[in-house]
mmCIF file of C-alpha atoms and ligand atoms in Angstrom:
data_model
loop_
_atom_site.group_PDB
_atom_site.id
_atom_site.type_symbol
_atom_site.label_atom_id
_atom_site.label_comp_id
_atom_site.label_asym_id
_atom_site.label_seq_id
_atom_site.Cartn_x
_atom_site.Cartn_y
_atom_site.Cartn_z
ATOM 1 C CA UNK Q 1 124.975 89.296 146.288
ATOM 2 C CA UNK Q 2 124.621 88.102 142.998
ATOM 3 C CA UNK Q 3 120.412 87.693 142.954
ATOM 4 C CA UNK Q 4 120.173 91.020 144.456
ATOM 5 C CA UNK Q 5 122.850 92.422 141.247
ATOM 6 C CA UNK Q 6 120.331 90.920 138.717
ATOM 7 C CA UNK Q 7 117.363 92.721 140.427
ATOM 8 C CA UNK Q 8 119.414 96.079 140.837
ATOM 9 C CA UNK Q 9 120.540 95.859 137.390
ATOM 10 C CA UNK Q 10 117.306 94.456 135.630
ATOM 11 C CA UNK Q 11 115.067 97.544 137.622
ATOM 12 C CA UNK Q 12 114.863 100.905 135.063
ATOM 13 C CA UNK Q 13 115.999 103.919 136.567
ATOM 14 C CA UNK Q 14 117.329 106.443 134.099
ATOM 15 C CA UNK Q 15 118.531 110.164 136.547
ATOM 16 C CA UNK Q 16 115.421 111.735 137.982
ATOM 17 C CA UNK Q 17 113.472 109.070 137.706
ATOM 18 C CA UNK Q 18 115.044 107.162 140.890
ATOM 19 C CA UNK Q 19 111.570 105.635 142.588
ATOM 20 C CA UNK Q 20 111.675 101.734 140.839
ATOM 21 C CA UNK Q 21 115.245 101.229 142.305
ATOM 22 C CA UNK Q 22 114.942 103.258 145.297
ATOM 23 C CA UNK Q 23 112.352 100.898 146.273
ATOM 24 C CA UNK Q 24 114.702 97.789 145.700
ATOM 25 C CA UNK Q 25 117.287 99.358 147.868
ATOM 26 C CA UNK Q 26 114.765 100.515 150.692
ATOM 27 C CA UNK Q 27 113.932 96.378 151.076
ATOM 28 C CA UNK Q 28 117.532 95.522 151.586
ATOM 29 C CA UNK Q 29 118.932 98.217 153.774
ATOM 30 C CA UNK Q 30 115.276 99.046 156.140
ATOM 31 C CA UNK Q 31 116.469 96.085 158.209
ATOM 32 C CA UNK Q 32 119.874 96.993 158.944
ATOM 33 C CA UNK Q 33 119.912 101.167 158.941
ATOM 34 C CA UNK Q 34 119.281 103.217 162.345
ATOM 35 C CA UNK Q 35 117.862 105.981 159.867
ATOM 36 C CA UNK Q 36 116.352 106.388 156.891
ATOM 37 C CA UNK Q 37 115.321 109.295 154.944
ATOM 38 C CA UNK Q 38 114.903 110.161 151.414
ATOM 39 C CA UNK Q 39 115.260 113.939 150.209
ATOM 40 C CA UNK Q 40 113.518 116.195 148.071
ATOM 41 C CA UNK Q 41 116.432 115.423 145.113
ATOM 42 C CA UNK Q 42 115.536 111.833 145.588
ATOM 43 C CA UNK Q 43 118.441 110.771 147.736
ATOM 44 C CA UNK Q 44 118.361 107.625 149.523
ATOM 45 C CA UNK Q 45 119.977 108.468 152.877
ATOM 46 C CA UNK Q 46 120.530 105.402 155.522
ATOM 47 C CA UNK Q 47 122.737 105.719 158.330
ATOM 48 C CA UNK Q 48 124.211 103.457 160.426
ATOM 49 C CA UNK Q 49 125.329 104.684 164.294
ATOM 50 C CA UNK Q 50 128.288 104.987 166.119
ATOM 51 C CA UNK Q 51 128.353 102.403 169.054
ATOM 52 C CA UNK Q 52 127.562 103.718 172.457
ATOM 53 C CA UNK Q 53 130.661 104.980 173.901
ATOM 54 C CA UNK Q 54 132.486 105.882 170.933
ATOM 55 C CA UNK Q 55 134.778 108.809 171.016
ATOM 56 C CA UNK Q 56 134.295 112.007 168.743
ATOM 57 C CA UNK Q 57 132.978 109.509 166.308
ATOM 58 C CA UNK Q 58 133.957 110.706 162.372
ATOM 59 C CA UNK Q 59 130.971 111.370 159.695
ATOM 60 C CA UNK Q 60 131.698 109.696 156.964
ATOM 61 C CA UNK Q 61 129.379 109.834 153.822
ATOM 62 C CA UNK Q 62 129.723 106.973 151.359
ATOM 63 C CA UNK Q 63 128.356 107.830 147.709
ATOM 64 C CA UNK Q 64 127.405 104.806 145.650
ATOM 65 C CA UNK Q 65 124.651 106.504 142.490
ATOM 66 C CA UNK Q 66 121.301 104.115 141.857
ATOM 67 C CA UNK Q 67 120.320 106.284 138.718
ATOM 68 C CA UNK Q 68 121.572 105.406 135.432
ATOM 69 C CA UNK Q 69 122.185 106.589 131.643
ATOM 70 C CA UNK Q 70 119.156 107.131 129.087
ATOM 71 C CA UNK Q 71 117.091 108.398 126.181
ATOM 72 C CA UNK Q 72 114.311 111.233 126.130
ATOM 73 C CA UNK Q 73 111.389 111.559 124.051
ATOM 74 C CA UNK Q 74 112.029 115.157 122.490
ATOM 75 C CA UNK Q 75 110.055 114.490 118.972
ATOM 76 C CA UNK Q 76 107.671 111.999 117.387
ATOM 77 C CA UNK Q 77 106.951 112.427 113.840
ATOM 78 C CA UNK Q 78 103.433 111.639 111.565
ATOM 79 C CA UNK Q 79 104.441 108.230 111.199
ATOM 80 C CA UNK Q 80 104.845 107.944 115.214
ATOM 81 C CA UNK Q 81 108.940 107.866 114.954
ATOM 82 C CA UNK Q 82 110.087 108.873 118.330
ATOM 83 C CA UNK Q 83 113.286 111.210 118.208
ATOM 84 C CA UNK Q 84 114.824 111.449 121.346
ATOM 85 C CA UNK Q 85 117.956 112.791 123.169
ATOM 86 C CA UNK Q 86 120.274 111.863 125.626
ATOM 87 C CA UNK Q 87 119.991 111.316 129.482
ATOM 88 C CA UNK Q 88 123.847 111.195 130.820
ATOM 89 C CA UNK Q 89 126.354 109.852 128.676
ATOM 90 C CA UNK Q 90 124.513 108.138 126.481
ATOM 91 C CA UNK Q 91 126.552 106.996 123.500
ATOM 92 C CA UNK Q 92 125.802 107.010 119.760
ATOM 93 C CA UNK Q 93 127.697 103.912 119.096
ATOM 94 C CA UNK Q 94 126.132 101.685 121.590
ATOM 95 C CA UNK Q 95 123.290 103.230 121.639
ATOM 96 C CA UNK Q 96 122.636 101.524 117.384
ATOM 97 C CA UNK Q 97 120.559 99.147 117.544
ATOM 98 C CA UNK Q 98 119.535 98.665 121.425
ATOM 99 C CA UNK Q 99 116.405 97.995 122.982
ATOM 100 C CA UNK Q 100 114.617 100.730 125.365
ATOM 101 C CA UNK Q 101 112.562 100.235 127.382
ATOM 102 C CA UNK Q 102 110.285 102.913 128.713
ATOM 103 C CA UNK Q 103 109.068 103.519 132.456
ATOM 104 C CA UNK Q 104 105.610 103.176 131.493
ATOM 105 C CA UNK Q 105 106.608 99.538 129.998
ATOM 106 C CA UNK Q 106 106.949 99.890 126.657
ATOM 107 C CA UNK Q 107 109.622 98.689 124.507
ATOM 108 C CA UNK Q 108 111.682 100.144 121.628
ATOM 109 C CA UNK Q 109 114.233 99.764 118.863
ATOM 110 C CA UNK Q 110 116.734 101.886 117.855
ATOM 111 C CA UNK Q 111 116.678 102.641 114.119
ATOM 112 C CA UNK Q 112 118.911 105.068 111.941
ATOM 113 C CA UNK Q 113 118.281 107.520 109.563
ATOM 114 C CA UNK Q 114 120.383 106.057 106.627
ATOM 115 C CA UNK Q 115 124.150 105.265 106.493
ATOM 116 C CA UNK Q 116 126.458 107.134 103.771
ATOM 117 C CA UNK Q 117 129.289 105.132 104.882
ATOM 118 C CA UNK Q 118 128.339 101.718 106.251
ATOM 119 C CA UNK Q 119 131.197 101.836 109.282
ATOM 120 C CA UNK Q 120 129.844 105.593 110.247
ATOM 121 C CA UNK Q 121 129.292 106.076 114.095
ATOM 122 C CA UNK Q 122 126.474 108.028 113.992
ATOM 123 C CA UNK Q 123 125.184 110.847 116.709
ATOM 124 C CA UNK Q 124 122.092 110.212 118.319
ATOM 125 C CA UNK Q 125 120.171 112.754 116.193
ATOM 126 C CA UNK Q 126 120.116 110.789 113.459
ATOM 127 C CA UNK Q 127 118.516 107.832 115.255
ATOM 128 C CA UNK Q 128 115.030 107.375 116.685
ATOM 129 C CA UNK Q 129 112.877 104.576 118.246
ATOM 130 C CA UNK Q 130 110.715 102.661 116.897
ATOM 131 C CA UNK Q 131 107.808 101.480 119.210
ATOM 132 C CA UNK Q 132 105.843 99.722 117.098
ATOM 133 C CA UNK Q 133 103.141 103.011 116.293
ATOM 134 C CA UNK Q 134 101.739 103.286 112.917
ATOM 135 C CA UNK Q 135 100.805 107.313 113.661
ATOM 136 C CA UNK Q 136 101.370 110.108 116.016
ATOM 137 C CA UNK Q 137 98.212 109.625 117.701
ATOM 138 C CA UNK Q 138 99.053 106.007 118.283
ATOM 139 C CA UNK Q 139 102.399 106.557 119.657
ATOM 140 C CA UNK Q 140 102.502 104.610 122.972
ATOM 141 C CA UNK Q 141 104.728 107.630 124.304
ATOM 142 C CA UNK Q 142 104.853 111.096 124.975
ATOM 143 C CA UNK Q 143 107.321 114.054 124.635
ATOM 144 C CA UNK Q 144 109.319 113.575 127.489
ATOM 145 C CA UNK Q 145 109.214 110.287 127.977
ATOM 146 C CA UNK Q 146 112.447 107.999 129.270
ATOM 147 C CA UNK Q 147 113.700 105.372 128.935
ATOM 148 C CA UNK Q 148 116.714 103.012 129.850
ATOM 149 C CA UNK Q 149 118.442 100.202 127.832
ATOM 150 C CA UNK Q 150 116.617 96.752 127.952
ATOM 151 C CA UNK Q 151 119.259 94.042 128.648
ATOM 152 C CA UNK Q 152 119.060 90.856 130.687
ATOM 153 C CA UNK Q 153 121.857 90.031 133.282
ATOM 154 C CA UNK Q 154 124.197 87.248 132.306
ATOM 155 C CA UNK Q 155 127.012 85.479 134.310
ATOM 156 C CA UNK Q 156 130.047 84.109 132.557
ATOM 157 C CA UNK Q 157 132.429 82.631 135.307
ATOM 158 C CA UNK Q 158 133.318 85.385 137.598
ATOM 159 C CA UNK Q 159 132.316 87.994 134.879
ATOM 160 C CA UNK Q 160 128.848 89.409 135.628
ATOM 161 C CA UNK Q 161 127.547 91.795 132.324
ATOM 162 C CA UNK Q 162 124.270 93.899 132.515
ATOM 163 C CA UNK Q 163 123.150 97.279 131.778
ATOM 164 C CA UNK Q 164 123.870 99.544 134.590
ATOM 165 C CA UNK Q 165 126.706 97.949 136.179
ATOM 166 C CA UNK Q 166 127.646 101.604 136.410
ATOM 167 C CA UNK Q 167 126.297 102.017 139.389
ATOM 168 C CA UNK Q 168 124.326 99.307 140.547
ATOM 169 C CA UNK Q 169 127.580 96.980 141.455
ATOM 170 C CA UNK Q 170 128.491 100.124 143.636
ATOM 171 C CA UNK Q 171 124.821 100.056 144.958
ATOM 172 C CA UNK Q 172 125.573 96.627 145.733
ATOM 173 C CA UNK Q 173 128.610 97.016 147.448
ATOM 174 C CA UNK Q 174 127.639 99.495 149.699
ATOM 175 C CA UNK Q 175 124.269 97.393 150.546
ATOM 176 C CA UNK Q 176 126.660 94.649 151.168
ATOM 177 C CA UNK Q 177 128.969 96.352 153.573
ATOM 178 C CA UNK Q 178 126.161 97.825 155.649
ATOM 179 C CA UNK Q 179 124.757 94.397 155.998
ATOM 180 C CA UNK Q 180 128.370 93.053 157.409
ATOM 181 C CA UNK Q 181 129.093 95.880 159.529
ATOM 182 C CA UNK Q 182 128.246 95.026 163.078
ATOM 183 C CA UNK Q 183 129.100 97.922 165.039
ATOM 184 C CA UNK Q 184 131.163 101.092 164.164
ATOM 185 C CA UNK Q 185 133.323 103.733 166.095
ATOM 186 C CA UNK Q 186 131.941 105.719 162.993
ATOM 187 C CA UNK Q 187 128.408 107.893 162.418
ATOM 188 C CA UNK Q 188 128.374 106.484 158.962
ATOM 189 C CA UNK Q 189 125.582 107.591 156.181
ATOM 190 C CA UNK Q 190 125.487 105.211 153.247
ATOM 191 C CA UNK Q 191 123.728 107.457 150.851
ATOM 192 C CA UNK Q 192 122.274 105.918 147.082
ATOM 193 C CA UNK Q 193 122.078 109.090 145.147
ATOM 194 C CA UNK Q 194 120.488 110.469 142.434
ATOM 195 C CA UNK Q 195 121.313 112.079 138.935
ATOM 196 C CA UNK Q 196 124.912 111.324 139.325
ATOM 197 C CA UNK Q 197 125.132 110.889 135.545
ATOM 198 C CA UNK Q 198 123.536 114.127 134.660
ATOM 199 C CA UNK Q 199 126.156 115.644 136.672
ATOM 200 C CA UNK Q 200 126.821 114.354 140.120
ATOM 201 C CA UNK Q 201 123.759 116.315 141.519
ATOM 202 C CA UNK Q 202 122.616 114.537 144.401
ATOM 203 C CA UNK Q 203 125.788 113.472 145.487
ATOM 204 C CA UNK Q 204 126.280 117.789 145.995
ATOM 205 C CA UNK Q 205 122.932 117.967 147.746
ATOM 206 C CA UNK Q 206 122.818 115.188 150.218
ATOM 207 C CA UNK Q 207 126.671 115.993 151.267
ATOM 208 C CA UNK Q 208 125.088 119.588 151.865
ATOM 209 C CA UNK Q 209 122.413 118.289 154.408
ATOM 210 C CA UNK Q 210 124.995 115.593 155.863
ATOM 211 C CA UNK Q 211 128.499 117.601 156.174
ATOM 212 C CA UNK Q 212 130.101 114.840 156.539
ATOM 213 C CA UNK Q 213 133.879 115.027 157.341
ATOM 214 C CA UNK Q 214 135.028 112.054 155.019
ATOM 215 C CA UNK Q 215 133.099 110.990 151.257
ATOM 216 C CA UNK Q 216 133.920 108.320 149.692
ATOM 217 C CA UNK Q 217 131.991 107.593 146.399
ATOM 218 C CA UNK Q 218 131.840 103.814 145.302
ATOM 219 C CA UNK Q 219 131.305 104.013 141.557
ATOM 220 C CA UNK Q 220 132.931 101.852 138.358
ATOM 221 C CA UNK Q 221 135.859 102.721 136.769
ATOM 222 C CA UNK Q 222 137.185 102.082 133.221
ATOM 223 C CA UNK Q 223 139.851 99.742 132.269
ATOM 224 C CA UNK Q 224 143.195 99.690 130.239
ATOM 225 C CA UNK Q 225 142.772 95.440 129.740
ATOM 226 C CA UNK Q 226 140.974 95.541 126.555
ATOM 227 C CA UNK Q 227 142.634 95.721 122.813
ATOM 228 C CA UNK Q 228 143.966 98.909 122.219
ATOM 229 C CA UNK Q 229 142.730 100.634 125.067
ATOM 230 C CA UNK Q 230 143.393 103.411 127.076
ATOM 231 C CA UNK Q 231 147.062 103.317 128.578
ATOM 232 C CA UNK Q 232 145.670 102.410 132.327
ATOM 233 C CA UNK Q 233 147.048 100.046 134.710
ATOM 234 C CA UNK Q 234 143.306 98.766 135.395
ATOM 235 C CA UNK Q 235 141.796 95.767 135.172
ATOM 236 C CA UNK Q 236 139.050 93.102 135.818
ATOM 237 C CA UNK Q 237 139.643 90.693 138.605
ATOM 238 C CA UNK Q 238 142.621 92.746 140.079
ATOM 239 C CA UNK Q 239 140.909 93.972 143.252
ATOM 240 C CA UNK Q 240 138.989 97.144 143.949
ATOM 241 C CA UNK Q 241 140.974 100.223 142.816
ATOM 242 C CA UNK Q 242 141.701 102.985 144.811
ATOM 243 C CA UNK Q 243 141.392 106.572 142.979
ATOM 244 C CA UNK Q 244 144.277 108.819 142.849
ATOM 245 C CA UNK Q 245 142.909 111.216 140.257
ATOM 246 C CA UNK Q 246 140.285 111.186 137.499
ATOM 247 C CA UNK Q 247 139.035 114.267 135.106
ATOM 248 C CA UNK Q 248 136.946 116.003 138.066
ATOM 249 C CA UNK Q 249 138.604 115.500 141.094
ATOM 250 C CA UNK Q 250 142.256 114.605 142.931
ATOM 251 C CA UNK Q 251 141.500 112.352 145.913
ATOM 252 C CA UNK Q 252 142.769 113.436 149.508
ATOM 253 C CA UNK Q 253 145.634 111.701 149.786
ATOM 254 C CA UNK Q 254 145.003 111.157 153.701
ATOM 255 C CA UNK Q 255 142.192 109.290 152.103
ATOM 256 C CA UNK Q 256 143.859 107.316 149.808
ATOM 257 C CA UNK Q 257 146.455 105.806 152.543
ATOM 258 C CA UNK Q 258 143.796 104.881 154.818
ATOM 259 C CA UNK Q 259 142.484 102.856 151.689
ATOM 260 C CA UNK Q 260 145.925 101.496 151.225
ATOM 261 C CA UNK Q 261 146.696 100.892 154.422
ATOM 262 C CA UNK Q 262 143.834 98.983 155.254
ATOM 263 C CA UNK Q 263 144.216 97.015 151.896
ATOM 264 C CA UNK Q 264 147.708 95.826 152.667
ATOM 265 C CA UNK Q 265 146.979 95.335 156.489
ATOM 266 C CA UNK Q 266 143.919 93.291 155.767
ATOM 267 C CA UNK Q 267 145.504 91.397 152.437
ATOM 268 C CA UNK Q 268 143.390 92.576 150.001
ATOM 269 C CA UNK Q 269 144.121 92.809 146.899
ATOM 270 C CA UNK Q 270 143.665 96.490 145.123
ATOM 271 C CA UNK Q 271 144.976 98.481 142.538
ATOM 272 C CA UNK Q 272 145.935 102.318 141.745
ATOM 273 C CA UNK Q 273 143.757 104.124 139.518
ATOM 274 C CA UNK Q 274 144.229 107.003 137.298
ATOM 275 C CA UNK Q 275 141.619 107.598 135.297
ATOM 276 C CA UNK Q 276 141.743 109.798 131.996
ATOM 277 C CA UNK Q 277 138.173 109.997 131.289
ATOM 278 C CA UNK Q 278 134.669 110.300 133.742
ATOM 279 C CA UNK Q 279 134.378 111.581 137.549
ATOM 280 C CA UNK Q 280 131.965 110.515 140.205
ATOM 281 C CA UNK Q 281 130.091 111.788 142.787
ATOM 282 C CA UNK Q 282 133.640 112.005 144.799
ATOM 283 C CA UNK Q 283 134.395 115.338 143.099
ATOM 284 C CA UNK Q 284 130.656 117.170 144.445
ATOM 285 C CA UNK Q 285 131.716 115.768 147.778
ATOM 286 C CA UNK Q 286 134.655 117.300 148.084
ATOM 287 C CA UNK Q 287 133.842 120.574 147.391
ATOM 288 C CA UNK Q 288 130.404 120.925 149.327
ATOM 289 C CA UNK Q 289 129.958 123.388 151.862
ATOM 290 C CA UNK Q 290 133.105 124.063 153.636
ATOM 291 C CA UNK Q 291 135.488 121.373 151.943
ATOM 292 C CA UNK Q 292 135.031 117.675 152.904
ATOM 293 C CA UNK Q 293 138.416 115.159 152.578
ATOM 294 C CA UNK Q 294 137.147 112.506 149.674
ATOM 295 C CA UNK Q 295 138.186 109.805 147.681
ATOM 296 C CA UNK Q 296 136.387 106.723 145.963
ATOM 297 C CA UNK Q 297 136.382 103.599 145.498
ATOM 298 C CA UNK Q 298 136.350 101.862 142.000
ATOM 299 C CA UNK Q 299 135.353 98.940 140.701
ATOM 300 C CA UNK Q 300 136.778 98.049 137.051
ATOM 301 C CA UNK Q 301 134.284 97.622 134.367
ATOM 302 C CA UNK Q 302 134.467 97.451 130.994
ATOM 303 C CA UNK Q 303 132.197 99.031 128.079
ATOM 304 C CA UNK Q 304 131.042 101.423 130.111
ATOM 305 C CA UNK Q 305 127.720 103.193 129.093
ATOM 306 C CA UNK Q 306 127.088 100.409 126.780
ATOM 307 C CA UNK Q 307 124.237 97.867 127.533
ATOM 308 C CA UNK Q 308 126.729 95.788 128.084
ATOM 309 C CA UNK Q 309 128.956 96.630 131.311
ATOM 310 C CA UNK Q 310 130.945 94.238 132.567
ATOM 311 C CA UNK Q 311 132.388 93.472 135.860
ATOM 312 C CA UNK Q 312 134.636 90.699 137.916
ATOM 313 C CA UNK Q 313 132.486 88.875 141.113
ATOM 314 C CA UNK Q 314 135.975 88.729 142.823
ATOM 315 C CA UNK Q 315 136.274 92.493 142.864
ATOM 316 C CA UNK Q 316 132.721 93.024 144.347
ATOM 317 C CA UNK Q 317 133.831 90.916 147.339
ATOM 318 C CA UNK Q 318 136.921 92.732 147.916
ATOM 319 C CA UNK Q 319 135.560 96.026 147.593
ATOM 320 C CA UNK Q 320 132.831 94.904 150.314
ATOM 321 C CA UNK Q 321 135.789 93.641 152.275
ATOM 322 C CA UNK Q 322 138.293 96.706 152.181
ATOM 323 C CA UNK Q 323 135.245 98.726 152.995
ATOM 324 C CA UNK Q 324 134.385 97.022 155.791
ATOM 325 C CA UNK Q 325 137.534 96.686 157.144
ATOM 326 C CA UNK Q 326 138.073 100.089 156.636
ATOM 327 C CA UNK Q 327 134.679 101.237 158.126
ATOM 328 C CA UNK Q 328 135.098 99.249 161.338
ATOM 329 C CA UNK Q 329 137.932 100.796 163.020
ATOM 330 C CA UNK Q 330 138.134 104.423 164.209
ATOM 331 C CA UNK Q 331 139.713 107.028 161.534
ATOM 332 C CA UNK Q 332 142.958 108.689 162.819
ATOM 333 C CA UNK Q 333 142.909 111.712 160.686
HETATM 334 CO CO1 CO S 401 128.292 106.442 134.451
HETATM 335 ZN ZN1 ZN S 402 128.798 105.768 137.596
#
C-alpha cells in the first residue's frame, strides 16, 4: 500500500484536471473491477458484482475524491509575475512560500508582495509565483494555468506526510479494499471522483447515474491531537473514524451502526467523529435524486490543505479492514 501512496500522492491532479491520477488508479483497479467506466465529469466508476445467487443484492456507492487543492494562473505581469487564485481550499498561510508545480511541468515559488507586519498571514492576492521568467512573453505559463503543491512523500514510523493525503489515502483505501474483496452479496461501485474540493461535484453526478441505495464517502478528517486545536475527540493512530456529523451533512444513523457494529464485531479499532469544519462528498450523496442513506468514513489527518498532510499507516489498514468486513456480508437495512 505504501509504494502505491507515494505514486498517488506524488501524481498532480488539482479538480478538473483528474487525467494524471485517473490513469494511476485505472492500473490498479482494471484487474480486479467487473466494470469500468469513466463519465463526462471525469468520474472514475469501477464496480465490483454481486455473486451469482445473491438475493436483492444492495447498491452501494463508495466515494473516495482523486482530485486535489490548487492555484490558477489569473494574471502575469511585465516582469512575468504570475498572480493566481485559488483551486479548493487553498490556504494563504500554507500556501507562503511553497513550491507549485504546474501540469505542463514547470515549477514555481511562492513570493509575497511585502510584509507590514512580519507575523501577517497574508491572502493569496498578495502573493504570486515566481517561475523563473524575466518578461511576459517569456512566462513559461498561461492565464489559466494550474497547478498543485510540489512535495515529496516522506515516512516517519507509522506517520506517512505528503501533499494530497486529502484524498489520495482514501483513494488508497478504497483501491485496497476492492483488491481484498473476494466475492460480495453486494452490487458495489467504488467510484474515484472528481472536483470534490471545488464543491463535491462529481460525487453529485456519478451518484445521479448510479442511484445507489447506500454512499459512503472515504475522505480525511481533521484532528483535535495537535496544540491548541480544535476541541475534537480525533486522532492519529486511533482507528478509522466513523462520521456522525460534519458542517454539510448528518450521517444516516442506520449507516453509522452498521459501521459500528461491524467495528466492534470484527475488533477494530475506530473512533466517533464530529467534525466542526469541511464536508465530503457524503453530503452530495445523500441528497441525489430521490434521497440515498450515507455516511463516510474518515481517516484522521493533520494539516490539512497544507503541503504537508499527515496520516497514521495503522489507520489505513483498519479502514481497509472495517470496509471490507463491512462490504462482505449482506446489508440488513
Ligand atoms: Co480537502
Ligand atoms: Zn478531501
Amino acid at each position: 500500500m505504501k509504494p502505491l501512496l507515494k505514486t498517488l500522492t506524488e501524481t498532480f491532479a488539482p479538480s478538473g484536471h483528474e487525467d494524471a491520477v485517473r490513469k494511476v488508479i485505472l492500473k490498479e483497479v482494471r484487474p480486479l473491477a467487473d466494470e469500468v467506466s469513466v463519465d463526462a465529469l471525469g468520474n472514475l466508476i469501477v464496480r465490483k458484482k454481486p455473486a451469482k445467487g445473491a438475493k436483492n443484492p444492495k447498491k452501494i456507492m463508495l466515494a473516495a475524491h482523486m482530485d486535489e487543492i490548487g492555484v490558477i494562473v489569473s494574471h502575469i505581469d511585465k516582469k512575468g509575475f504570475v498572480r493566481f487564485t485559488n483551486v479548493g481550499g487553498t490556504f494563504g498561510r500554507y500556501t507562503l512560500g511553497a513550491r507549485v508545480r504546474f501540469l505542463n511541468g514547470v515549477s514555481g515559488v511562492v513570493g509575497y508582495d511585502r510584509l507590514e507586519q512580519v507575523d501577517n498571514i497574508l491572502p493569496i492576492n498578495k502573493m504570486y509565483i515566481d517561475v523563473g521568467a524575466s518578461s511576459k512573453e517569456n512566462c513559461p505559463v498561461k492565464v489559466g494555468d494550474v497547478a498543485a503543491f510540489e512535495r515529496s512523500y516522506i515516512e516517519m514510523g507509522d506517520r506517512l506526510i505528503a501533499k494530497s493525503m486529502d484524498d489520495r489515502s482514501g483513494v488508497v483505501v478504497l483501491i485496497e479494499t476492492l483488491r481484498s474483496i473476494k466475492s460480495t452479496p453486494n452490487d458495489l461501485y467504488f467510484v474515484f471522483t472528481t472536483q470534490e474540493e471545488v464543491g463535491v461535484r462529481g460525487a453529485g453526478a456519478a451518484a445521479f447515474g448510479i442511484d445507489p441505495d447506500i454512499g459512503i464517502a472515504i475522505d480525511v478528517t481533521p484532528t483535535g491531537d495537535t496544540p491548541a486545536s480544535l476541541k475534537m475527540v480525533m486522532e492519529l493512530g486511533k482507528g478509522p473514524c466513523v462520521k456522525f456529523r460534519d458542517v454539510g451533512m448528518v450521517s444516516d444513523p442506520r449507516v453509522v451502526d452498521w459501521m459500528i457494529n461491524t467495528a466492534e464485531k470484527a475488533r477494530i479499532p475506530y473512533q466517533r467523529e464530529v467534525l466542526l469544519i469541511g464536508s465530503t462528498d457524503a453530503r452530495e450523496i445523500q441528497i441525489s435524486r430521490a434521497g440515498v442513506m450515507a455516511g463516510a468514513l474518515s481517516i484522521p489527518c493533520r494539516y490539512v490543505h497544507s503541503a504537508s498532510e499527515m496520516v497514521d499507516y495503522n489507520d489505513l489498514k483498519n479502514s481497509v479492514k472495517l470496509l471490507a468486513a463491512m462490504l462482505s456480508k449482506s446489508v440488513s437495512f
